[in-house]
Coordinates of C-alpha atoms in Angstrom, one line a residue:
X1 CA -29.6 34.9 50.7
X2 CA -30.9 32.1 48.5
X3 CA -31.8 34.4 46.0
X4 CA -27.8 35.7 46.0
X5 CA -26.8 32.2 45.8
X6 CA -29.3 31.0 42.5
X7 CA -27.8 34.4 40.9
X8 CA -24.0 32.8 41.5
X9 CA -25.0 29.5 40.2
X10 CA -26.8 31.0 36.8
X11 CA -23.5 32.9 36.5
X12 CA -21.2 29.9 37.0
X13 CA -22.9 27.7 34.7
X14 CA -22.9 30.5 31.8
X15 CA -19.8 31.2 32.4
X16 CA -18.7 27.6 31.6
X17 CA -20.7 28.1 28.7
X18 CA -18.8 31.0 27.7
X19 CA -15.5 29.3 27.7
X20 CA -13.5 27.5 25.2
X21 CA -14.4 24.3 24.5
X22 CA -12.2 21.9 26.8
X23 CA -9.7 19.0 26.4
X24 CA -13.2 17.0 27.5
X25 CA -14.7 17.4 24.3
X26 CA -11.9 15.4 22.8
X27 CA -12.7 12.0 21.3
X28 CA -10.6 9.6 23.8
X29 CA -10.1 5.6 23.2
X30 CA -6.7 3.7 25.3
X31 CA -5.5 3.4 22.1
X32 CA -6.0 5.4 18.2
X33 CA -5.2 3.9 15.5
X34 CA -4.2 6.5 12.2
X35 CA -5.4 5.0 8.8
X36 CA -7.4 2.4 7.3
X37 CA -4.8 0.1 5.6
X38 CA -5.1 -3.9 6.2
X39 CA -2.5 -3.2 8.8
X40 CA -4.7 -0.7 10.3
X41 CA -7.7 -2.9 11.2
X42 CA -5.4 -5.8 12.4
X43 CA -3.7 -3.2 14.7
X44 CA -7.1 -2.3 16.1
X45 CA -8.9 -5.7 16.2
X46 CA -5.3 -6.8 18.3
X47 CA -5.8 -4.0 21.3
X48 CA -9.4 -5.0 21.1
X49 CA -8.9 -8.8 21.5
X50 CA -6.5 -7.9 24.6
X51 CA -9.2 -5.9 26.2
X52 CA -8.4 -2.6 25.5
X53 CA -10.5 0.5 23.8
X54 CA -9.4 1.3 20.3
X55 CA -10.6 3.5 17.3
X56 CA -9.9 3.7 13.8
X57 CA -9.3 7.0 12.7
X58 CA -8.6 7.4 9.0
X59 CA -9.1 9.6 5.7
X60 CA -10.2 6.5 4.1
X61 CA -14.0 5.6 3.3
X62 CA -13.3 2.0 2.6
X63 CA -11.1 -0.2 4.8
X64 CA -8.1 -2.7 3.8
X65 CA -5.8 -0.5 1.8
X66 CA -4.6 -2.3 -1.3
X67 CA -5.8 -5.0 -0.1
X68 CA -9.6 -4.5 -0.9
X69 CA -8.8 -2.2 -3.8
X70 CA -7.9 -4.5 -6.2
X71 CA -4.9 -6.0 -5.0
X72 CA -6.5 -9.7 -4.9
X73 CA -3.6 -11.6 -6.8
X74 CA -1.6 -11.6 -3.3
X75 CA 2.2 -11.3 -2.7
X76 CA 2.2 -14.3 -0.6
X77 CA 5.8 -15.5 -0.7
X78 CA 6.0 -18.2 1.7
X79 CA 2.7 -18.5 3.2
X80 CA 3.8 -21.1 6.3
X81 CA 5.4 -17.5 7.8
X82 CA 1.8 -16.2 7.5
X83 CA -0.1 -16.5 10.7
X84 CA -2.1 -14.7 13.0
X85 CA -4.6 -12.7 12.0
X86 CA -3.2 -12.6 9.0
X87 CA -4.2 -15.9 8.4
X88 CA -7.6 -15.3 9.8
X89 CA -8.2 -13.2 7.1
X90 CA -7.5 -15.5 4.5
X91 CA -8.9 -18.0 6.3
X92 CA -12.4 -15.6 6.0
X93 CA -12.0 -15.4 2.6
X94 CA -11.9 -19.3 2.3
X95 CA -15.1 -19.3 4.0
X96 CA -16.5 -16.9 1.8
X97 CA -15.7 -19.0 -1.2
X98 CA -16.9 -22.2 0.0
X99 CA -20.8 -20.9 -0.2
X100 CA -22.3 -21.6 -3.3
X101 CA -23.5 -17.9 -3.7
X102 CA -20.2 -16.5 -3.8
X103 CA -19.5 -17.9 -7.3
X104 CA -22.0 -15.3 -9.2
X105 CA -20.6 -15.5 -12.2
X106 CA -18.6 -18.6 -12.8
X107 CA -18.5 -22.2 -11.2
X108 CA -16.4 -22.9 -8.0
X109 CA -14.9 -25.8 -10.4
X110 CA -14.5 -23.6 -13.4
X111 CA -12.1 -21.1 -11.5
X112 CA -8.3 -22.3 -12.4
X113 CA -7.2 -21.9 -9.2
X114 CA -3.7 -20.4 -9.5
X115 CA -2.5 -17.9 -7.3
X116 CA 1.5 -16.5 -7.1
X117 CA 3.3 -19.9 -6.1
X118 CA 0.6 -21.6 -4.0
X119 CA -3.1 -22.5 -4.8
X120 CA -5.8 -19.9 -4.6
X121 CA -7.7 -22.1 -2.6
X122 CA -5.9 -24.1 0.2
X123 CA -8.1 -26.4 1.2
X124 CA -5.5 -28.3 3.6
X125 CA -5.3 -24.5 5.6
X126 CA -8.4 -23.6 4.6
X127 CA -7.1 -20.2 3.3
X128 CA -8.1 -18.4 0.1
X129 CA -5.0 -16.2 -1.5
X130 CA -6.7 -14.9 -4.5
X131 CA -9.9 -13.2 -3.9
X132 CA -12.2 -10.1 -5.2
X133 CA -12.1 -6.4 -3.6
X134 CA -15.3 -6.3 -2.7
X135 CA -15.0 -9.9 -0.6
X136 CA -11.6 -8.4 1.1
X137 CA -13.6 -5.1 2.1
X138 CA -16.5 -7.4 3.8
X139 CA -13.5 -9.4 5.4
X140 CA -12.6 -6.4 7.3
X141 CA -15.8 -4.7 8.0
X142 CA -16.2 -8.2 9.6
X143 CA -13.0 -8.1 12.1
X144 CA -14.3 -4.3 12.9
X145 CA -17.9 -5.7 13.8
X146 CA -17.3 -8.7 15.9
X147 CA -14.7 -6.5 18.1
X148 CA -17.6 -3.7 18.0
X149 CA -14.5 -1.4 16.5
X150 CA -15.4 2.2 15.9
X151 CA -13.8 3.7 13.0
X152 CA -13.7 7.4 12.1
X153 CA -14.0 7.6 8.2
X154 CA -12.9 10.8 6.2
X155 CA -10.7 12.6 9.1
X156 CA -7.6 13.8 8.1
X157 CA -4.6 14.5 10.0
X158 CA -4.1 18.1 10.3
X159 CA -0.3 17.8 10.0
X160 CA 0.5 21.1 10.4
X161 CA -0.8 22.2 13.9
X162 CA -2.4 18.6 14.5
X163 CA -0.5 16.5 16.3
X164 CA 0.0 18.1 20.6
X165 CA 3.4 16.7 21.9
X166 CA 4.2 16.5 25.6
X167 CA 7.6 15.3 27.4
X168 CA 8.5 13.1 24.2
X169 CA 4.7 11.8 24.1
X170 CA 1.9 11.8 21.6
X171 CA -1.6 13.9 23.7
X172 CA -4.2 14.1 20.8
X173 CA -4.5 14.4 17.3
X174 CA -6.8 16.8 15.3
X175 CA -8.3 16.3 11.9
X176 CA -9.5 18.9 9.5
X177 CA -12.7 19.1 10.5
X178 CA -11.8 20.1 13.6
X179 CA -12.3 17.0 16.1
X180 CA -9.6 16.2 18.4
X181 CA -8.7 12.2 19.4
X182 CA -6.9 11.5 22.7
X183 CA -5.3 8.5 23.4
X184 CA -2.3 6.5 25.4
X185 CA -0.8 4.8 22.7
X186 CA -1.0 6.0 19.0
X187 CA -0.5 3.7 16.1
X188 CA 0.6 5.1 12.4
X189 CA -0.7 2.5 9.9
X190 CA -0.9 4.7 7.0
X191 CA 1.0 3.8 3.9
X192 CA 2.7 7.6 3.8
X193 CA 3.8 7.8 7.3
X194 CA 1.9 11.1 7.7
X195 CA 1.4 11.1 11.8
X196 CA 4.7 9.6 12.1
X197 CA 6.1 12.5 10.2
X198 CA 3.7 15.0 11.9
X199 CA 4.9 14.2 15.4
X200 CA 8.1 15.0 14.3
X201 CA 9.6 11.5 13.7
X202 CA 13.4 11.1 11.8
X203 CA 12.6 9.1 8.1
X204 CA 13.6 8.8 4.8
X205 CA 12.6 9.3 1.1
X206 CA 14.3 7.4 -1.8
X207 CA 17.2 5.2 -2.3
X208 CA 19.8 4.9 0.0
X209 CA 23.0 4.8 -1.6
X210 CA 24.7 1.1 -0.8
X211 CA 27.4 2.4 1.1
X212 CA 25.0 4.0 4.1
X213 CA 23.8 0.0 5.0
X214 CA 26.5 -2.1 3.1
X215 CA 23.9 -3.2 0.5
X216 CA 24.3 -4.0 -2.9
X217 CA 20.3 -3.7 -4.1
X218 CA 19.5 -0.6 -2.9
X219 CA 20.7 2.4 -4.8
X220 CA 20.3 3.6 -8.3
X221 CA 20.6 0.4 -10.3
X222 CA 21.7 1.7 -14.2
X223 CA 22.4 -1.7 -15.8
X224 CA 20.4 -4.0 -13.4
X225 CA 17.4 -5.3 -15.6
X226 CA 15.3 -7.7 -13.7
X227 CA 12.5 -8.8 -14.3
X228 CA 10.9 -8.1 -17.8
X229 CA 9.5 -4.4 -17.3
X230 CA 12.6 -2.9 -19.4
X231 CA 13.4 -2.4 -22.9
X232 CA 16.4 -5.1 -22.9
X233 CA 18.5 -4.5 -26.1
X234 CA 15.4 -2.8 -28.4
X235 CA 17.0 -0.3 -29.6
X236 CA 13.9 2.4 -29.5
X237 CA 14.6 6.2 -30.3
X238 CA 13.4 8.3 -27.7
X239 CA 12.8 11.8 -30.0
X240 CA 9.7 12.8 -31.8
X241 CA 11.6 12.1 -35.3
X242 CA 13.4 9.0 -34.3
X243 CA 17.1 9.4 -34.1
X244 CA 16.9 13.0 -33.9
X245 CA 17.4 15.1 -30.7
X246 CA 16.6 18.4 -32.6
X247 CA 12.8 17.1 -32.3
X248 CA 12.6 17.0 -28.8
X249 CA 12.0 13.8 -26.6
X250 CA 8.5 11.4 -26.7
X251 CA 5.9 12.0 -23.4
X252 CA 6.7 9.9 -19.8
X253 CA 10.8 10.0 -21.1
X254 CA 13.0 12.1 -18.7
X255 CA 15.9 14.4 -20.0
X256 CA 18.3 14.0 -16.5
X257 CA 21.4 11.9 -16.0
X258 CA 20.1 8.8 -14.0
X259 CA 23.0 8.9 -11.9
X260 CA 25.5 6.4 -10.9
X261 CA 24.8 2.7 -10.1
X262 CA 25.2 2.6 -6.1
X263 CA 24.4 6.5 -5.4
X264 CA 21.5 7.3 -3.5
X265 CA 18.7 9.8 -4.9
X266 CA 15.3 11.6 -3.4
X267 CA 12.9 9.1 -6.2
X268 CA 10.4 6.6 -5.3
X269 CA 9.4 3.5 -7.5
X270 CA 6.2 4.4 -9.2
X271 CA 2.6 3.7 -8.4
X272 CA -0.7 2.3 -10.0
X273 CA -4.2 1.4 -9.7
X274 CA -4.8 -2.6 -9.6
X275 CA -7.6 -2.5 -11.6
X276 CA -10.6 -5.4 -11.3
X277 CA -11.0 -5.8 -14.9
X278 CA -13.7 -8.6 -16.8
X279 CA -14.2 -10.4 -20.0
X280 CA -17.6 -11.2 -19.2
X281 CA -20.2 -9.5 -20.8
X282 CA -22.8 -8.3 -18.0
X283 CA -20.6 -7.6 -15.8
X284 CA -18.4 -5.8 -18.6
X285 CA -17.9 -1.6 -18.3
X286 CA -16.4 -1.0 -21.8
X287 CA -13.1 1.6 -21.5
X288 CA -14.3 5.2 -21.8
X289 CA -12.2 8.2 -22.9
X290 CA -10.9 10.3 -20.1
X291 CA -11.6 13.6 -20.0
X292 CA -7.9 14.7 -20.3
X293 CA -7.2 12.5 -22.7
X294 CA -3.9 13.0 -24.9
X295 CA -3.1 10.2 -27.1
X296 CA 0.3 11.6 -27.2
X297 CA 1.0 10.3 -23.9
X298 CA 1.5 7.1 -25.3
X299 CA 3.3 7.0 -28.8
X300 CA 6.3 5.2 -27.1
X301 CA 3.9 2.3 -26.5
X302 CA 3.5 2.4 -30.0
X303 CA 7.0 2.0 -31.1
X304 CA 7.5 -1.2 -28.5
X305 CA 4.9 -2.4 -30.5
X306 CA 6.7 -2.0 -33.7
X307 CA 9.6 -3.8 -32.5
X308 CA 8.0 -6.8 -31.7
X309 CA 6.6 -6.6 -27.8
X310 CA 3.8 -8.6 -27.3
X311 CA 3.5 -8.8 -23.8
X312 CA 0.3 -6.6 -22.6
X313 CA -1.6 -8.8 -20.9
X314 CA 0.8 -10.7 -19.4
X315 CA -0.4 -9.8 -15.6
X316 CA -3.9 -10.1 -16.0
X317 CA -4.2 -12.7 -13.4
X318 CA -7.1 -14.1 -12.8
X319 CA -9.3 -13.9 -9.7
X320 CA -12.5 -15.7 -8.8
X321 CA -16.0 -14.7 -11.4
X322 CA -14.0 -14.1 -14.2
X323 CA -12.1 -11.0 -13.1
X324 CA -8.6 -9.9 -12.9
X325 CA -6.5 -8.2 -10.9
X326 CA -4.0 -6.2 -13.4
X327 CA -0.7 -5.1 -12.6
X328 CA 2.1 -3.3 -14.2
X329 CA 4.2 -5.6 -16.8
X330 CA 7.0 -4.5 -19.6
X331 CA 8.6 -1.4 -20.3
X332 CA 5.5 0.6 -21.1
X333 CA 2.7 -0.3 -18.8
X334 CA 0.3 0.9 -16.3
X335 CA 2.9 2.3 -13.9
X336 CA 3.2 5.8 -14.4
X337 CA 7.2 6.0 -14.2
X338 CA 8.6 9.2 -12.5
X339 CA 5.1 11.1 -11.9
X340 CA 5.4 10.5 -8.1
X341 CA 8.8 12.0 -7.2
X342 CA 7.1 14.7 -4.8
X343 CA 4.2 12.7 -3.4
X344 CA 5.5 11.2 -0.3
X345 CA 5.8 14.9 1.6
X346 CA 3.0 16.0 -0.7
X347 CA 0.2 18.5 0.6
X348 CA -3.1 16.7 0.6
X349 CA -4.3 18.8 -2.2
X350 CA -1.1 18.0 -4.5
X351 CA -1.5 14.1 -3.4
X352 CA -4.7 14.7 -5.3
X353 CA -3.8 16.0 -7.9
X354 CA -1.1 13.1 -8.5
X355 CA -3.5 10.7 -8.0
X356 CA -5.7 12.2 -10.5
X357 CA -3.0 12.3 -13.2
X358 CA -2.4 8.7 -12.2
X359 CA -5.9 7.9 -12.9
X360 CA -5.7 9.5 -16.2
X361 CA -2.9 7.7 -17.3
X362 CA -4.4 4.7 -16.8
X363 CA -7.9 4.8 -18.0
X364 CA -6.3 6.5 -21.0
X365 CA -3.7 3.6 -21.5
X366 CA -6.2 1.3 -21.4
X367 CA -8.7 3.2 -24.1
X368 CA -5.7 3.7 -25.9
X369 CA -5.0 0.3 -26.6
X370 CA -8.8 -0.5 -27.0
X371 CA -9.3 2.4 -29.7
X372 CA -6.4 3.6 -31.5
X373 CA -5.9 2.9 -34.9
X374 CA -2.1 2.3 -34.8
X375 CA -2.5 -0.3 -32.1
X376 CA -1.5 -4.0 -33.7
X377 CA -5.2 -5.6 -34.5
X378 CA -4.0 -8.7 -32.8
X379 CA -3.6 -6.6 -29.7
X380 CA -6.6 -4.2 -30.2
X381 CA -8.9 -6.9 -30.7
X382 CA -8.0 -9.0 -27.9
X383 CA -8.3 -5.1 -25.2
X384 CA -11.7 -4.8 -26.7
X385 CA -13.1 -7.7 -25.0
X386 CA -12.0 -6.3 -21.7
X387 CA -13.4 -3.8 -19.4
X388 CA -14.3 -2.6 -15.7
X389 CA -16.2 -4.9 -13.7
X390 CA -19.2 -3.7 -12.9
X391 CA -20.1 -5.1 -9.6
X392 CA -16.7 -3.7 -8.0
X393 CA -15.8 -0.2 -6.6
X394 CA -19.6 0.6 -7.3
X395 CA -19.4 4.7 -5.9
X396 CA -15.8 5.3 -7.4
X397 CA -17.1 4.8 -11.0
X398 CA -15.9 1.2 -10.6
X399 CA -12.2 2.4 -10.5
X400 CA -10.4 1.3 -7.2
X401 CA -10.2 3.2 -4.2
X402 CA -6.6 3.2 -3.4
X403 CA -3.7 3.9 -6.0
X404 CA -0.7 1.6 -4.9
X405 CA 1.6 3.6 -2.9
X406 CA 4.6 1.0 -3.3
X407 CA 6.6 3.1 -1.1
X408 CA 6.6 6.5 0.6
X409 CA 8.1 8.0 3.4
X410 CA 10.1 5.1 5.7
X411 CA 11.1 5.8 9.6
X412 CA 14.3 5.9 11.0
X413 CA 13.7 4.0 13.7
X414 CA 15.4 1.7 16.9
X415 CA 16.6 -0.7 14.1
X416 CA 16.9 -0.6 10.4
X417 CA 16.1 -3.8 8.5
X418 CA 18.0 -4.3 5.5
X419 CA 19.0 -6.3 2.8
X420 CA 21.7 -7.7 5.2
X421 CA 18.7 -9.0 7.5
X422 CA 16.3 -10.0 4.5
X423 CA 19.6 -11.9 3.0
X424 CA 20.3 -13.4 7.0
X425 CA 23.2 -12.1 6.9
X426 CA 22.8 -10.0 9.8
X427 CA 20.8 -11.5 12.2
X428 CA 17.9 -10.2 14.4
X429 CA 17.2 -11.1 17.8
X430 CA 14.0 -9.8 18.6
X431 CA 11.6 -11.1 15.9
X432 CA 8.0 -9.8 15.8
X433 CA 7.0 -11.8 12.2
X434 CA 8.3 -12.7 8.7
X435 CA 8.4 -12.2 5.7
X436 CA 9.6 -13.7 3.0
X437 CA 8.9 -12.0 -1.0
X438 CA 11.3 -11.3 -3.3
X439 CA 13.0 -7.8 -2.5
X440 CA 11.2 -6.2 -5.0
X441 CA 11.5 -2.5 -6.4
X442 CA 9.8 -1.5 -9.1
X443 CA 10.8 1.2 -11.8
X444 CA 11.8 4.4 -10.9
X445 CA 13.0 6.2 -14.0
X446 CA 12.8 6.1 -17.3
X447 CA 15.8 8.0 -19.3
X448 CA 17.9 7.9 -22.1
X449 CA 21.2 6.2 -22.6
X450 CA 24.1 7.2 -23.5
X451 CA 23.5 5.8 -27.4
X452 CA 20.6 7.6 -27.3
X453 CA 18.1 4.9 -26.5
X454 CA 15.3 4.6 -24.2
X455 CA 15.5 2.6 -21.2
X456 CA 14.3 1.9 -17.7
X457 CA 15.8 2.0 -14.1
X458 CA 15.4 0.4 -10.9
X459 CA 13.4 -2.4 -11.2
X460 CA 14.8 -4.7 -9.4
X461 CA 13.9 -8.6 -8.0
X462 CA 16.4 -10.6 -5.4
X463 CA 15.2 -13.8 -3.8
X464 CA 15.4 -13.8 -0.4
X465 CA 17.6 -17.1 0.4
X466 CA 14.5 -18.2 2.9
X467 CA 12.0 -16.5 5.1
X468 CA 13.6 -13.8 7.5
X469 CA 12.8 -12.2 10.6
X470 CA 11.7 -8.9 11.1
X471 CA 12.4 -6.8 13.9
X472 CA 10.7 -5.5 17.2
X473 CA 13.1 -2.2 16.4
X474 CA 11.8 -1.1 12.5
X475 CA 7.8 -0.6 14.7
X476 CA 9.0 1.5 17.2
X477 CA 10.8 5.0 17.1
X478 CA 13.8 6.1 18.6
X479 CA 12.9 6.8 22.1
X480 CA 14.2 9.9 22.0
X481 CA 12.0 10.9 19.1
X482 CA 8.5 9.4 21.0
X483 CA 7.4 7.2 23.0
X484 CA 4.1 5.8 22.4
X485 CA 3.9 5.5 18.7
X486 CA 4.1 2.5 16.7
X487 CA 4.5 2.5 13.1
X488 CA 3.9 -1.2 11.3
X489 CA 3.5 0.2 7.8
X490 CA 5.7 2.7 6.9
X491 CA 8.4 0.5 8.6
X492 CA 12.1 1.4 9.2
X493 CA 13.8 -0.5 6.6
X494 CA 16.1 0.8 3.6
X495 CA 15.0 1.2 0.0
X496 CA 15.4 -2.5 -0.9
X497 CA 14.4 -4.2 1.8
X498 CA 11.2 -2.4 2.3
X499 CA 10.8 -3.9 -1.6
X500 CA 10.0 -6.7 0.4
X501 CA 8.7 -6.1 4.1
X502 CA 6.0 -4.3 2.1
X503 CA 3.6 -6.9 1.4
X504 CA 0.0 -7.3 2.5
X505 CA 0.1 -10.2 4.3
X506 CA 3.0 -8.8 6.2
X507 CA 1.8 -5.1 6.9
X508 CA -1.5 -7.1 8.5
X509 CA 1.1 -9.1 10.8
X510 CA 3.3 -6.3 11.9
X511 CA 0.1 -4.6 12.7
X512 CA -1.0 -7.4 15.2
X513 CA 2.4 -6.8 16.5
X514 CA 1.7 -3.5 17.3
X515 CA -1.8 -4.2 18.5
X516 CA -0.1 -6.9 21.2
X517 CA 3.0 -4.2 22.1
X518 CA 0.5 -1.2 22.6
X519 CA -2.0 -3.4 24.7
X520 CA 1.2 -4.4 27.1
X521 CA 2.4 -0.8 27.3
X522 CA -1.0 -0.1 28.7
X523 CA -1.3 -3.0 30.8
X524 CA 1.8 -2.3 32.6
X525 CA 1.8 1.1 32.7
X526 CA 4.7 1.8 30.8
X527 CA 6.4 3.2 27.6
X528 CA 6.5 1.0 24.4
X529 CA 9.8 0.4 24.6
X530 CA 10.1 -0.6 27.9
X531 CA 8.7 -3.9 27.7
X532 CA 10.9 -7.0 27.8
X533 CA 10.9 -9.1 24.4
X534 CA 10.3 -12.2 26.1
X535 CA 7.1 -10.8 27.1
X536 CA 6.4 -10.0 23.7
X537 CA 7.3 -13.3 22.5
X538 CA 5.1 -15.2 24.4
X539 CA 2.0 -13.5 24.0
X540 CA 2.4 -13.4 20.4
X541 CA 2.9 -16.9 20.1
X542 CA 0.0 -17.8 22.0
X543 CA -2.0 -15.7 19.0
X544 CA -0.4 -17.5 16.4
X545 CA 2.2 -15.4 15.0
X546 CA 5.1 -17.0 13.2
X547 CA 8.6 -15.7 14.3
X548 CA 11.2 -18.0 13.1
X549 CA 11.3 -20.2 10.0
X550 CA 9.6 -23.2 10.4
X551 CA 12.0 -24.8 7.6
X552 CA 15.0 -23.8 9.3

């Protein structure tokens, strides 16, 4: 008998062994956060403050998005709408900055101390605005080690077959490698949207045309040239032999009808890398040639020169130890106009493959400029001097991690912000934040006019008339689509207004928005939407976020 009964254990337990693995191999936290933006880790760091398990699950290696990729000349806008943890990461860098080590290579003193409409260094707030990659990256490896946050680096969302669905709810999620994550609430902080989109969420690509909101900003804006990143009334051929169609069109200059101002199209404003760049010698990488390098690429560059255009290194803006962080400026530059169309819904390997030609465009701009004999010596010899800094983005060949997606996919969620709300004049009753930036689009083609002449389209800058509220609504889906996702980065919001919702400072507080909303749904045993705003309000108060002008 008790040999019969050892025989029908041994053949239990291999039989278990013998089965597919089960739903208790899956990696299980309250609450999974999806991506490794800065909005990402103050999501997480949120649920963990309220007492709640969370995990970081992301395709990234390096943590903070933009943020820590070069993006250290920060879209503030009105920082008194910044709080939170938002703050608290500025506030971190401020600390940083006040030891004497941080200054490696130049004087605390020396530094100029300029940032985009406020000081760099704040010392009334104690906040630093302007800041190095590397120093933003420590920030938030900081946050993720006091909260004891585990984060789950290079796993991709499988999202074909990844994403399990049950009665209008997210189960798991499964990466490419094969490892499953279960949660209660799931949070999409990713700049692309991609487990939003997976589970089957309702979003938008492009421009909206202005009659779908009642906006004026949003759709294609022929005519409109803001800012300076256009070719105002230079009258520059677009053809091989200038003035003659016959001789077919110059590189990076689209052949299609632009469209109509107003009309709506499928086109996304164009991306580039912020690159850390330095003067100083050792920590100077001088440009080298890309592989695929085609100086072709870049003979309209040459002709803005001829007319005049001086205006290269307008936006290197200085960051502390004699670095910059370099963005796009005039109507040839470092964004790659019209070369990002498809990357939004983009398999991983094409997203790749766009990056790459990004890259290549760039680091062949900039060796362009540095070695080409046709480049204006005044020019030449001032791009010379410059280089990669050699003490940032050390295992990337000093080239920053992220390329600026500006914009990608966008829900279609419980509310739509738009310009109406940005401009107040539609107003929002459940605030979760601010913001407060210039509704900012920038480029988005680059075609040829009616005379014949090269020009740019849909860059675009409108001043917010003060600091607006965002809504509870543009975090959460429609109900109907799911409910117990949260998505604080790829935010529902139009075209235009996202040109402004899309900051840093505000993707890190409508992340701690979704932190506090996803801790409450668990705490009361309820959906996300189900939760009274007043509720909401409170406790996000208490921790310091700003919902309401404080000049109004």
């Amino acid at each position: 008998m008790k040999f019969r009964l050892l025989f029908l254990l041994c053949l239990f337990f291999w039989a278990c062994q013998d089965t597919p693995e089960s739903d208790d191999s899956a990696i299980s936290a309250d609450v999974i956060v999806y991506g490794g933006t800065s909005g990402a880790v103050t999501t997480a760091v949120q649920v963990a403050r309220m007492g709640r398990s969370v995990m970081i699950v992301c395709p990234d290696k390096h943590l903070g998005g933009l943020t820590s990729s070069g993006l250290g000349f920060t879209d503030t806008g009105n920082k008194r709408v910044i709080g939170g943890l938002s703050r608290e990461f500025y506030q971190k860098l401020y600390q940083h900055y006040q030891q004497a080590d941080a200054w490696r290579w130049q004087k605390k003193e020396e530094y100029g101390n300029v940032g985009q409409g406020t000081p760099a260094i704040d010392g009334a707030n104690r906040t630093m605005w302007i800041f190095e990659p590397h120093v933003a990256e420590a920030a938030f490896e900081e946050f993720i080690k006091e909260q004891q946050i585990e984060v789950m680096r290079d796993e991709w969302l499988d999202r074909e077959n990844g994403v399990e669905l049950e009665d209008g709810k997210i189960v798991s999620i499964t990466t490419l490698s094969g490892k499953t994550y279960k949660a209660d609430v799931f949070i999409d902080a990713t700049y692309e949207g991609d487990l939003m989109a997976a589970a089957g969420v309702n979003y938008h690509v492009g421009r909206e045309a202005n009659s779908v909101y009642g906006e004026e900003w949003n759709g294609i804006q022929v005519g409109v040239l803001h800012h300076g990143h256009h070719f105002s009334d230079r009258q520059i051929s677009p053809y091989k032999v200038p003035d003659d169609p016959a001789s077919g069109v110059l590189a990076r200059i689209s052949t299609a009808d632009p469209g109509q101002k107003g009309e709506g199209d499928n086109k996304v404003q164009a991306y580039c890398f912020r690159t850390c760049l330095t003067k100083h010698e050792p920590n100077r990488i001088a440009f080298e040639k890309p592989e695929d390098y085609d100086s072709t690429q870049y003979e309209l560059l040459l002709r803005i020169y001829d007319s005049g255009w001086r205006e290269t290194f307008r936006k290197f803006d200085a960051i502390p130890n004699l670095k910059t962080d370099v963005n796009n400026h005039g109507p040839f530059s470092f964004d790659n106009i019209g070369m990002n169309y498809d990357y939004p819904e983009a398999s991983y390997e094409r997203r790749k493959e766009i990056i790459e030609e990004h890259e290549t465009y760039q680091k062949g701009l900039l060796y362009f400029i540095a070695n080409d004999p046709r480049i204006p010596k005044d020019v030449q010899s001032e791009m010379k001097l410059w280089g990669l800094s050699k003490d940032e983005f050390a295992d990337n060949g000093h080239w920053p991690h992220q390329i600026y997606v500006r914009e990608a996919r966008r829900m279609k969620g419980d509310f739509v912000m738009t310009e109406n709300e940005i401009q107040g004049r539609s107003p929002v009753d459940e605030s979760i934040g601010m913001g407060s930036y210039t509704m900012d689009s920038h480029n988005i083609q680059r075609y040829i006019t009616p005379e014949g002449h090269v020009q740019n389209e849909g860059d675009i800058g409108v001043h917010p008339k003060e600091p607006y509220q965002i809504a509870l609504g543009s975090i959460m889906p429609k109900k109907a689509e799911c409910r117990n996702l949260l998505v604080p980065v790829a935010v529902s919001s139009s075209h235009i207004a996202f040109g402004s919702i899309r900051m840093e400072p505000v993707f890190m507080i409508l992340g701690q928005s979704a932190g506090t909303l996803a801790a409450m749904a668990l705490e009361k045993g309820v959906d996300v939407h189900d939760i009274s705003y007043s509720e909401i309000r409170e406790r996000l108060l208490a921790d310091g976020q700003v919902l309401e002008n404080p000049g109004s």
